[in-house]
Short mmCIF file of C-alpha atoms in Angstrom, two decimals:
data_model
loop_
_atom_site.label_atom_id
_atom_site.label_comp_id
_atom_site.label_asym_id
_atom_site.label_seq_id
_atom_site.Cartn_x
_atom_site.Cartn_y
_atom_site.Cartn_z
CA UNK A 1 -90.24 67.59 -160.15
CA UNK A 2 -89.39 67.17 -156.48
CA UNK A 3 -89.66 63.56 -156.30
CA UNK A 4 -87.40 62.48 -159.14
CA UNK A 5 -84.87 64.63 -157.95
CA UNK A 6 -84.71 62.85 -154.05
CA UNK A 7 -84.96 59.37 -155.93
CA UNK A 8 -82.34 60.35 -158.76
CA UNK A 9 -79.89 61.56 -155.42
CA UNK A 10 -80.39 58.09 -153.48
CA UNK A 11 -78.32 56.54 -156.65
CA UNK A 12 -74.70 56.96 -155.89
CA UNK A 13 -73.63 59.54 -158.67
CA UNK A 14 -70.08 58.16 -159.51
CA UNK A 15 -71.25 54.60 -159.97
CA UNK A 16 -71.81 52.93 -162.72
CA UNK A 17 -75.15 51.02 -162.34
CA UNK A 18 -75.17 49.13 -165.41
CA UNK A 19 -71.59 47.46 -165.00
CA UNK A 20 -71.20 43.57 -163.33
CA UNK A 21 -72.19 43.42 -159.77
CA UNK A 22 -73.63 42.61 -156.92
CA UNK A 23 -76.57 44.97 -155.32
CA UNK A 24 -78.49 44.70 -152.03
CA UNK A 25 -81.68 45.97 -152.52
CA UNK A 26 -84.23 46.70 -150.48
CA UNK A 27 -87.70 48.26 -151.17
CA UNK A 28 -90.64 48.66 -148.47
CA UNK A 29 -94.59 48.81 -148.30
CA UNK A 30 -96.02 52.03 -148.38
CA UNK A 31 -96.44 53.29 -145.01
CA UNK A 32 -94.95 49.83 -143.76
CA UNK A 33 -98.33 48.00 -144.21
CA UNK A 34 -98.02 44.40 -142.84
CA UNK A 35 -99.08 43.03 -146.36
CA UNK A 36 -96.82 40.16 -146.95
CA UNK A 37 -96.85 37.80 -144.42
CA UNK A 38 -96.05 37.31 -139.97
CA UNK A 39 -93.70 36.10 -138.72
CA UNK A 40 -93.89 33.42 -136.17
CA UNK A 41 -91.18 32.32 -133.46
CA UNK A 42 -87.90 34.31 -136.04
CA UNK A 43 -90.08 32.76 -139.42
CA UNK A 44 -91.76 34.30 -142.16
CA UNK A 45 -95.37 32.79 -143.14
CA UNK A 46 -96.02 34.49 -146.33
CA UNK A 47 -99.68 35.99 -146.94
CA UNK A 48 -101.17 34.99 -150.66
CA UNK A 49 -99.76 38.50 -151.80
CA UNK A 50 -95.97 37.57 -150.08
CA UNK A 51 -96.09 34.18 -152.55
CA UNK A 52 -96.51 36.40 -155.32
CA UNK A 53 -93.97 38.90 -154.37
CA UNK A 54 -91.50 35.65 -154.15
CA UNK A 55 -92.91 34.74 -157.41
CA UNK A 56 -91.46 37.86 -159.30
CA UNK A 57 -89.13 37.80 -157.36
CA UNK A 58 -87.69 34.02 -158.86
CA UNK A 59 -89.35 35.59 -162.35
CA UNK A 60 -86.16 38.49 -162.35
CA UNK A 61 -83.83 35.91 -163.44
CA UNK A 62 -86.30 34.49 -166.29
CA UNK A 63 -86.74 38.95 -167.25
CA UNK A 64 -83.72 39.46 -166.98
CA UNK A 65 -80.85 37.76 -168.44
CA UNK A 66 -77.40 37.56 -166.43
CA UNK A 67 -79.15 38.47 -162.93
CA UNK A 68 -78.39 36.02 -160.71
CA UNK A 69 -80.81 36.36 -157.37
CA UNK A 70 -78.85 35.69 -154.34
CA UNK A 71 -79.92 35.44 -150.87
CA UNK A 72 -83.36 37.38 -149.89
CA UNK A 73 -85.95 37.77 -147.07
CA UNK A 74 -89.87 38.73 -147.73
CA UNK A 75 -90.56 39.87 -144.51
CA UNK A 76 -94.28 41.26 -143.57
CA UNK A 77 -93.98 44.90 -145.21
CA UNK A 78 -90.25 44.71 -146.67
CA UNK A 79 -88.35 42.45 -149.01
CA UNK A 80 -84.00 42.35 -148.79
CA UNK A 81 -82.50 40.70 -151.65
CA UNK A 82 -78.89 40.69 -153.63
CA UNK A 83 -78.89 41.23 -156.93
CA UNK A 84 -75.87 39.55 -158.83
CA UNK A 85 -75.66 41.36 -162.54
CA UNK A 86 -73.94 39.07 -164.98
CA UNK A 87 -74.35 39.37 -167.98
CA UNK A 88 -74.41 36.66 -170.26
CA UNK A 89 -73.01 38.23 -173.64
CA UNK A 90 -71.05 41.52 -174.90
CA UNK A 91 -74.59 42.23 -176.28
CA UNK A 92 -76.31 42.10 -172.60
CA UNK A 93 -73.63 44.24 -170.97
CA UNK A 94 -75.09 47.18 -169.26
CA UNK A 95 -78.36 46.85 -171.09
CA UNK A 96 -79.79 46.87 -167.72
CA UNK A 97 -79.39 48.55 -164.17
CA UNK A 98 -80.57 47.70 -160.58
CA UNK A 99 -83.40 50.88 -160.75
CA UNK A 100 -84.62 49.17 -164.65
CA UNK A 101 -85.17 45.54 -162.85
CA UNK A 102 -86.75 47.03 -159.36
CA UNK A 103 -88.67 49.38 -161.47
CA UNK A 104 -90.39 46.29 -163.40
CA UNK A 105 -90.44 44.13 -160.08
CA UNK A 106 -92.31 47.31 -158.54
CA UNK A 107 -94.72 47.01 -161.21
CA UNK A 108 -95.41 43.46 -161.84
CA UNK A 109 -96.26 43.23 -158.07
CA UNK A 110 -98.48 46.30 -157.68
CA UNK A 111 -100.57 44.73 -160.43
CA UNK A 112 -100.74 41.44 -159.06
CA UNK A 113 -101.82 42.69 -156.08
CA UNK A 114 -104.61 45.20 -157.70
CA UNK A 115 -105.49 41.91 -159.11
CA UNK A 116 -105.56 40.47 -155.84
CA UNK A 117 -107.58 43.22 -153.99
CA UNK A 118 -109.82 42.63 -157.04
CA UNK A 119 -110.26 39.04 -156.47
CA UNK A 120 -109.34 37.23 -154.01
CA UNK A 121 -110.21 40.55 -151.50
CA UNK A 122 -106.94 41.19 -150.48
CA UNK A 123 -106.23 44.19 -148.56
CA UNK A 124 -106.60 47.69 -149.70
CA UNK A 125 -103.53 49.92 -150.04
CA UNK A 126 -103.36 53.47 -149.35
CA UNK A 127 -101.85 55.42 -152.92
CA UNK A 128 -99.02 53.18 -153.55
CA UNK A 129 -98.42 49.47 -153.12
CA UNK A 130 -94.81 50.23 -152.57
CA UNK A 131 -92.83 53.25 -151.19
CA UNK A 132 -91.93 55.41 -154.12
CA UNK A 133 -88.11 54.50 -153.83
CA UNK A 134 -86.37 51.85 -152.47
CA UNK A 135 -82.97 51.41 -151.11
CA UNK A 136 -79.74 49.73 -152.48
CA UNK A 137 -76.13 49.35 -151.66
CA UNK A 138 -73.53 48.49 -153.87
CA UNK A 139 -71.60 45.30 -152.75
CA UNK A 140 -67.76 45.70 -153.04
CA UNK A 141 -66.34 42.71 -152.01
CA UNK A 142 -66.71 38.96 -150.82
CA UNK A 143 -66.53 39.58 -147.62
CA UNK A 144 -69.02 42.52 -147.60
CA UNK A 145 -70.95 39.89 -149.75
CA UNK A 146 -70.96 37.48 -146.57
CA UNK A 147 -72.15 39.82 -144.05
CA UNK A 148 -75.06 41.11 -146.23
CA UNK A 149 -76.29 37.39 -146.68
CA UNK A 150 -76.10 36.80 -143.28
CA UNK A 151 -77.94 40.20 -142.47
CA UNK A 152 -80.51 38.74 -144.79
CA UNK A 153 -81.30 35.39 -143.76
CA UNK A 154 -81.28 36.82 -139.90
CA UNK A 155 -83.63 38.99 -140.54
CA UNK A 156 -86.44 37.30 -139.43
CA UNK A 157 -85.29 36.42 -135.80
CA UNK A 158 -84.38 40.34 -135.90
CA UNK A 159 -87.91 41.34 -136.53
CA UNK A 160 -88.93 41.97 -132.97
CA UNK A 161 -86.27 44.44 -133.10
CA UNK A 162 -86.84 46.09 -136.84
CA UNK A 163 -87.74 49.70 -137.26
CA UNK A 164 -89.88 48.54 -139.75
CA UNK A 165 -92.17 46.40 -137.12
CA UNK A 166 -95.02 48.44 -135.83
CA UNK A 167 -94.63 46.50 -132.85
CA UNK A 168 -90.78 46.41 -132.31
CA UNK A 169 -89.19 48.90 -129.54
CA UNK A 170 -88.15 51.81 -131.34
CA UNK A 171 -84.86 52.38 -128.60
CA UNK A 172 -82.70 49.81 -130.44
CA UNK A 173 -81.83 50.37 -134.24
CA UNK A 174 -81.31 47.54 -136.39
CA UNK A 175 -79.22 48.12 -139.44
CA UNK A 176 -77.17 45.95 -141.78
CA UNK A 177 -73.61 45.78 -140.63
CA UNK A 178 -71.23 48.48 -142.25
CA UNK A 179 -67.40 46.87 -142.04
#
């Protein structure tokens, strides 16, 4: 339906997402709920749910051969990370896309969070754990990769100004730097 079109439209239709390359991805908790931790003095303190999300982030390299994780940060209600897709053999080339990776990640973390709600009394979520879409950006060169790494690693320090932070000053819009 319309939802499928919106998700598809977020991808660059002129780009082969199954080729080698770097991708900057962001996924946000539904309703921007602060379920993954808190920021104290510019440092992220993960909740048990945030630690679970981090566990599955690291599992991506085991699940997807040739995938290398780069800089990442888990914030109270979103995750930013850089995926480097480097197939290790010609058989694996083109075998998965960032969409495949994020679909698996979101499914695993949602299922684990539901277990946490049932077994460890984690806060319930409304409808979805993650927002249905995720955002991605194709990393085009080393200079851009460096800018994105700095943005990711500086994210906790900038949290007080982040539009994803319900307590932020909405007049200041923080986004990662384009060229």
